[in-house]
């Protein structure tokens, strides 16, 4: 092997290492976020945290949503400024708060329903991530379309929750939301993969690390929403 070939080989090894580390960190943080949420659900159920939140009605929910939104925005801002350590801590804090919030909601469902929803969520999430990692198609236009659709469904959902309170419309909303979040998982996976590859090609491990943390936040939110949607659908089916 010539000196030039050796340099190319070493350079490619570094590119591969940066990319692999970024992807491993991203999915590792998604898994850690899920574990943190699970632990917070258990603690929240034992201490009745969810009951305290919901005892204040809409005010309690709005305050909790405000805190979670603030922590989530703080995590994103910290990562974008290059402070991935703080961003990771805030992200995990958000997943813990999400667990406290869910600890009350999950009391509406049986253990069997929760277990089935979790297994289905894991299978769907992994499948969509594999598609996102392997597809050769250009998905750059998919994200904005999905976000427009998501905003529209959220508006309809709020109208239904505050005014109509229709069970059938609630079911339809969840049926529409499921493919949206599945597609978002594919799109975000591909986006993060391409951003990590670009950073790796430039030898920029710092940016690749930022991509990993930002990607973990988005993918965790997708997995969480898929889980909640499946819970709603399974719960609706069991009620019938």
mmCIF file of C-alpha atoms in Angstrom:
data_model
loop_
_atom_site.group_PDB
_atom_site.id
_atom_site.type_symbol
_atom_site.label_atom_id
_atom_site.label_comp_id
_atom_site.label_asym_id
_atom_site.label_seq_id
_atom_site.Cartn_x
_atom_site.Cartn_y
_atom_site.Cartn_z
ATOM 1 C CA UNK A 1 0.000 0.000 0.000
ATOM 2 C CA UNK A 2 1.378 3.398 -1.034
ATOM 3 C CA UNK A 3 1.575 6.361 1.330
ATOM 4 C CA UNK A 4 -1.312 8.088 -0.496
ATOM 5 C CA UNK A 5 -3.491 4.964 -0.311
ATOM 6 C CA UNK A 6 -2.703 4.693 3.400
ATOM 7 C CA UNK A 7 -3.790 8.314 3.977
ATOM 8 C CA UNK A 8 -7.039 7.713 2.074
ATOM 9 C CA UNK A 9 -7.671 4.557 4.101
ATOM 10 C CA UNK A 10 -7.073 6.361 7.404
ATOM 11 C CA UNK A 11 -9.297 9.240 6.284
ATOM 12 C CA UNK A 12 -12.128 6.898 5.330
ATOM 13 C CA UNK A 13 -11.797 5.087 8.639
ATOM 14 C CA UNK A 14 -12.245 8.396 10.466
ATOM 15 C CA UNK A 15 -15.288 9.293 8.349
ATOM 16 C CA UNK A 16 -16.855 5.911 9.098
ATOM 17 C CA UNK A 17 -16.059 6.216 12.802
ATOM 18 C CA UNK A 18 -17.615 9.693 13.111
ATOM 19 C CA UNK A 19 -20.769 8.615 11.269
ATOM 20 C CA UNK A 20 -21.138 5.349 13.185
ATOM 21 C CA UNK A 21 -20.608 7.085 16.527
ATOM 22 C CA UNK A 22 -23.233 9.718 15.667
ATOM 23 C CA UNK A 23 -25.868 7.135 14.696
ATOM 24 C CA UNK A 24 -25.105 4.983 17.737
ATOM 25 C CA UNK A 25 -25.372 8.021 20.006
ATOM 26 C CA UNK A 26 -28.646 9.108 18.397
ATOM 27 C CA UNK A 27 -30.388 5.770 18.843
ATOM 28 C CA UNK A 28 -28.783 5.290 22.241
ATOM 29 C CA UNK A 29 -30.308 8.573 23.407
ATOM 30 C CA UNK A 30 -33.709 7.586 21.991
ATOM 31 C CA UNK A 31 -33.525 4.345 23.978
ATOM 32 C CA UNK A 32 -32.338 6.174 27.104
ATOM 33 C CA UNK A 33 -35.180 8.671 26.736
ATOM 34 C CA UNK A 34 -37.719 5.844 26.559
ATOM 35 C CA UNK A 35 -36.210 4.187 29.645
ATOM 36 C CA UNK A 36 -36.288 7.531 31.489
ATOM 37 C CA UNK A 37 -39.942 8.012 30.546
ATOM 38 C CA UNK A 38 -40.747 4.501 31.750
ATOM 39 C CA UNK A 39 -39.007 5.114 35.077
ATOM 40 C CA UNK A 40 -40.815 8.449 35.488
ATOM 41 C CA UNK A 41 -44.159 6.765 34.769
ATOM 42 C CA UNK A 42 -43.448 4.261 37.551
ATOM 43 C CA UNK A 43 -42.337 6.955 40.014
ATOM 44 C CA UNK A 44 -45.189 9.243 39.002
ATOM 45 C CA UNK A 45 -47.713 6.471 39.544
ATOM 46 C CA UNK A 46 -46.282 5.652 42.980
ATOM 47 C CA UNK A 47 -46.213 9.280 44.124
ATOM 48 C CA UNK A 48 -49.411 10.347 42.393
ATOM 49 C CA UNK A 49 -47.682 13.092 40.407
ATOM 50 C CA UNK A 50 -50.154 12.776 37.552
ATOM 51 C CA UNK A 51 -53.076 13.114 39.951
ATOM 52 C CA UNK A 52 -51.621 16.359 41.291
ATOM 53 C CA UNK A 53 -51.200 17.773 37.771
ATOM 54 C CA UNK A 54 -54.701 16.877 36.635
ATOM 55 C CA UNK A 55 -56.301 17.929 39.921
ATOM 56 C CA UNK A 56 -55.878 21.520 38.703
ATOM 57 C CA UNK A 57 -57.790 20.726 35.513
ATOM 58 C CA UNK A 58 -56.902 22.689 32.388
ATOM 59 C CA UNK A 59 -54.647 25.031 34.337
ATOM 60 C CA UNK A 60 -52.513 22.130 35.549
ATOM 61 C CA UNK A 61 -52.289 20.683 32.046
ATOM 62 C CA UNK A 62 -51.356 24.028 30.500
ATOM 63 C CA UNK A 63 -48.674 24.657 33.124
ATOM 64 C CA UNK A 64 -47.231 21.175 32.570
ATOM 65 C CA UNK A 65 -47.296 21.604 28.791
ATOM 66 C CA UNK A 66 -45.626 24.994 29.171
ATOM 67 C CA UNK A 67 -42.834 23.568 31.320
ATOM 68 C CA UNK A 68 -42.264 20.632 28.967
ATOM 69 C CA UNK A 69 -42.270 22.897 25.911
ATOM 70 C CA UNK A 70 -39.787 25.252 27.575
ATOM 71 C CA UNK A 71 -37.431 22.413 28.503
ATOM 72 C CA UNK A 72 -37.678 20.968 24.982
ATOM 73 C CA UNK A 73 -36.930 24.329 23.351
ATOM 74 C CA UNK A 74 -34.058 24.794 25.788
ATOM 75 C CA UNK A 75 -32.615 21.439 24.767
ATOM 76 C CA UNK A 76 -32.775 22.343 21.076
ATOM 77 C CA UNK A 77 -31.281 25.792 21.684
ATOM 78 C CA UNK A 78 -28.428 24.382 23.768
ATOM 79 C CA UNK A 79 -27.519 21.844 21.088
ATOM 80 C CA UNK A 80 -27.663 24.438 18.304
ATOM 81 C CA UNK A 81 -25.240 26.597 20.320
ATOM 82 C CA UNK A 82 -22.888 23.628 20.508
ATOM 83 C CA UNK A 83 -23.552 22.701 24.140
ATOM 84 C CA UNK A 84 -24.574 19.082 23.531
ATOM 85 C CA UNK A 85 -23.997 18.162 27.176
ATOM 86 C CA UNK A 86 -26.608 20.616 28.439
ATOM 87 C CA UNK A 87 -28.876 19.734 25.526
ATOM 88 C CA UNK A 88 -28.711 16.055 26.455
ATOM 89 C CA UNK A 89 -29.500 16.771 30.112
ATOM 90 C CA UNK A 90 -32.491 18.936 29.159
ATOM 91 C CA UNK A 91 -33.685 16.310 26.686
ATOM 92 C CA UNK A 92 -33.609 13.630 29.382
ATOM 93 C CA UNK A 93 -35.351 16.052 31.740
ATOM 94 C CA UNK A 94 -38.087 16.451 29.148
ATOM 95 C CA UNK A 95 -38.496 12.676 28.797
ATOM 96 C CA UNK A 96 -38.842 12.436 32.581
ATOM 97 C CA UNK A 97 -41.511 15.154 32.668
ATOM 98 C CA UNK A 98 -43.308 13.343 29.864
ATOM 99 C CA UNK A 99 -43.326 10.219 32.009
ATOM 100 C CA UNK A 100 -44.902 12.090 34.943
ATOM 101 C CA UNK A 101 -47.572 13.420 32.595
ATOM 102 C CA UNK A 102 -48.269 9.974 31.130
ATOM 103 C CA UNK A 103 -48.459 8.322 34.561
ATOM 104 C CA UNK A 104 -52.015 9.583 34.957
ATOM 105 C CA UNK A 105 -53.135 9.051 31.351
ATOM 106 C CA UNK A 106 -52.038 5.396 31.371
ATOM 107 C CA UNK A 107 -54.403 4.624 34.250
ATOM 108 C CA UNK A 108 -57.208 4.673 31.654
ATOM 109 C CA UNK A 109 -55.748 1.616 29.915
ATOM 110 C CA UNK A 110 -55.207 -2.003 30.928
ATOM 111 C CA UNK A 111 -51.706 -3.433 31.314
ATOM 112 C CA UNK A 112 -52.357 -5.669 28.309
ATOM 113 C CA UNK A 113 -53.304 -2.737 26.102
ATOM 114 C CA UNK A 114 -50.218 -0.793 27.180
ATOM 115 C CA UNK A 115 -47.997 -3.812 26.482
ATOM 116 C CA UNK A 116 -49.459 -4.392 23.021
ATOM 117 C CA UNK A 117 -49.127 -0.691 22.169
ATOM 118 C CA UNK A 118 -45.483 -0.692 23.296
ATOM 119 C CA UNK A 119 -44.573 -3.776 21.238
ATOM 120 C CA UNK A 120 -46.352 -2.413 18.159
ATOM 121 C CA UNK A 121 -44.649 0.955 18.614
ATOM 122 C CA UNK A 122 -41.211 -0.659 18.857
ATOM 123 C CA UNK A 123 -41.816 -2.735 15.734
ATOM 124 C CA UNK A 124 -43.182 0.159 13.679
ATOM 125 C CA UNK A 125 -40.468 2.566 14.832
ATOM 126 C CA UNK A 126 -37.636 0.166 13.991
ATOM 127 C CA UNK A 127 -39.184 -0.657 10.610
ATOM 128 C CA UNK A 128 -39.592 3.012 9.681
ATOM 129 C CA UNK A 129 -36.055 3.829 10.821
ATOM 130 C CA UNK A 130 -34.681 1.012 8.670
ATOM 131 C CA UNK A 131 -36.582 2.424 5.693
ATOM 132 C CA UNK A 132 -35.185 5.880 6.421
ATOM 133 C CA UNK A 133 -31.625 4.581 6.702
ATOM 134 C CA UNK A 134 -31.755 2.512 3.513
ATOM 135 C CA UNK A 135 -34.024 4.370 1.081
ATOM 136 C CA UNK A 136 -32.394 6.056 -1.915
ATOM 137 C CA UNK A 137 -35.379 8.286 -2.651
ATOM 138 C CA UNK A 138 -35.253 12.053 -2.260
ATOM 139 C CA UNK A 139 -37.504 12.792 0.718
ATOM 140 C CA UNK A 140 -36.601 16.465 1.085
ATOM 141 C CA UNK A 141 -40.130 17.620 0.143
ATOM 142 C CA UNK A 142 -41.845 15.088 2.394
ATOM 143 C CA UNK A 143 -41.084 16.820 5.706
ATOM 144 C CA UNK A 144 -42.804 20.173 4.980
ATOM 145 C CA UNK A 145 -45.861 18.359 3.576
ATOM 146 C CA UNK A 146 -46.122 16.204 6.689
ATOM 147 C CA UNK A 147 -45.777 19.219 8.980
ATOM 148 C CA UNK A 148 -48.591 21.040 7.157
ATOM 149 C CA UNK A 149 -50.772 17.954 7.497
ATOM 150 C CA UNK A 150 -49.856 17.605 11.165
ATOM 151 C CA UNK A 151 -50.759 21.231 11.918
ATOM 152 C CA UNK A 152 -54.101 20.763 10.185
ATOM 153 C CA UNK A 153 -54.910 17.645 12.193
ATOM 154 C CA UNK A 154 -53.880 19.363 15.442
ATOM 155 C CA UNK A 155 -56.268 22.246 14.694
ATOM 156 C CA UNK A 156 -59.117 19.799 14.046
ATOM 157 C CA UNK A 157 -58.179 17.912 17.215
ATOM 158 C CA UNK A 158 -58.370 21.091 19.316
ATOM 159 C CA UNK A 159 -61.750 21.987 17.826
ATOM 160 C CA UNK A 160 -63.011 18.503 18.610
ATOM 161 C CA UNK A 161 -61.643 18.562 22.147
ATOM 162 C CA UNK A 162 -62.987 22.010 23.030
ATOM 163 C CA UNK A 163 -66.243 22.134 21.066
ATOM 164 C CA UNK A 164 -67.424 18.984 19.309
ATOM 165 C CA UNK A 165 -66.193 16.241 21.663
ATOM 166 C CA UNK A 166 -66.985 13.592 19.038
ATOM 167 C CA UNK A 167 -65.738 10.063 19.707
ATOM 168 C CA UNK A 168 -65.816 9.135 16.014
ATOM 169 C CA UNK A 169 -63.864 12.248 15.037
ATOM 170 C CA UNK A 170 -61.337 11.430 17.783
ATOM 171 C CA UNK A 171 -60.926 7.964 16.249
ATOM 172 C CA UNK A 172 -60.523 9.421 12.752
ATOM 173 C CA UNK A 173 -57.920 11.920 13.985
ATOM 174 C CA UNK A 174 -55.806 9.111 15.449
ATOM 175 C CA UNK A 175 -56.156 7.030 12.281
ATOM 176 C CA UNK A 176 -54.846 9.985 10.246
ATOM 177 C CA UNK A 177 -52.073 10.830 12.724
ATOM 178 C CA UNK A 178 -50.542 7.345 12.733
ATOM 179 C CA UNK A 179 -49.238 7.365 9.128
ATOM 180 C CA UNK A 180 -48.109 10.978 9.564
ATOM 181 C CA UNK A 181 -45.803 10.098 12.467
ATOM 182 C CA UNK A 182 -44.639 6.900 10.778
ATOM 183 C CA UNK A 183 -43.680 8.923 7.702
ATOM 184 C CA UNK A 184 -42.030 11.578 9.889
ATOM 185 C CA UNK A 185 -39.873 8.829 11.399
ATOM 186 C CA UNK A 186 -38.710 7.797 7.915
ATOM 187 C CA UNK A 187 -38.058 11.400 6.887
ATOM 188 C CA UNK A 188 -36.221 12.437 10.070
ATOM 189 C CA UNK A 189 -34.088 9.292 10.028
ATOM 190 C CA UNK A 190 -32.964 10.013 6.473
ATOM 191 C CA UNK A 191 -32.383 13.694 7.247
ATOM 192 C CA UNK A 192 -30.236 12.911 10.286
ATOM 193 C CA UNK A 193 -28.336 10.241 8.367
ATOM 194 C CA UNK A 194 -27.491 12.695 5.583
ATOM 195 C CA UNK A 195 -26.498 15.457 8.012
ATOM 196 C CA UNK A 196 -24.281 13.049 9.966
ATOM 197 C CA UNK A 197 -22.692 11.802 6.741
ATOM 198 C CA UNK A 198 -21.977 15.364 5.644
ATOM 199 C CA UNK A 199 -20.377 16.183 9.003
ATOM 200 C CA UNK A 200 -18.350 12.965 8.899
ATOM 201 C CA UNK A 201 -17.079 13.694 5.382
ATOM 202 C CA UNK A 202 -15.780 17.032 6.685
ATOM 203 C CA UNK A 203 -14.256 15.295 9.691
ATOM 204 C CA UNK A 204 -16.415 17.392 12.025
ATOM 205 C CA UNK A 205 -17.210 15.161 14.990
ATOM 206 C CA UNK A 206 -18.667 18.110 16.930
ATOM 207 C CA UNK A 207 -21.385 18.775 14.355
ATOM 208 C CA UNK A 208 -22.050 15.045 14.009
ATOM 209 C CA UNK A 209 -22.613 14.945 17.764
ATOM 210 C CA UNK A 210 -25.049 17.859 17.507
ATOM 211 C CA UNK A 211 -26.936 15.986 14.789
ATOM 212 C CA UNK A 212 -27.133 12.932 17.042
ATOM 213 C CA UNK A 213 -28.745 14.837 19.916
ATOM 214 C CA UNK A 214 -31.156 16.816 17.708
ATOM 215 C CA UNK A 215 -32.083 13.618 15.894
ATOM 216 C CA UNK A 216 -32.728 11.766 19.139
ATOM 217 C CA UNK A 217 -35.192 14.460 20.252
ATOM 218 C CA UNK A 218 -37.187 14.252 17.027
ATOM 219 C CA UNK A 219 -37.218 10.460 16.880
ATOM 220 C CA UNK A 220 -38.173 10.156 20.555
ATOM 221 C CA UNK A 221 -41.143 12.464 19.965
ATOM 222 C CA UNK A 222 -42.208 10.392 16.959
ATOM 223 C CA UNK A 223 -41.996 7.147 18.942
ATOM 224 C CA UNK A 224 -43.905 8.707 21.842
ATOM 225 C CA UNK A 225 -46.702 9.950 19.595
ATOM 226 C CA UNK A 226 -46.960 6.610 17.796
ATOM 227 C CA UNK A 227 -47.311 4.925 21.206
ATOM 228 C CA UNK A 228 -50.043 7.331 22.357
ATOM 229 C CA UNK A 229 -51.930 7.005 19.058
ATOM 230 C CA UNK A 230 -51.832 3.207 19.244
ATOM 231 C CA UNK A 231 -53.036 3.360 22.848
ATOM 232 C CA UNK A 232 -55.983 5.486 21.761
ATOM 233 C CA UNK A 233 -56.836 3.159 18.878
ATOM 234 C CA UNK A 234 -56.524 0.005 20.978
ATOM 235 C CA UNK A 235 -58.462 1.613 23.809
ATOM 236 C CA UNK A 236 -61.222 2.644 21.420
ATOM 237 C CA UNK A 237 -61.397 -0.893 20.021
ATOM 238 C CA UNK A 238 -61.568 -2.470 23.486
ATOM 239 C CA UNK A 239 -64.371 -0.091 24.511
ATOM 240 C CA UNK A 240 -66.416 -1.346 21.584
#
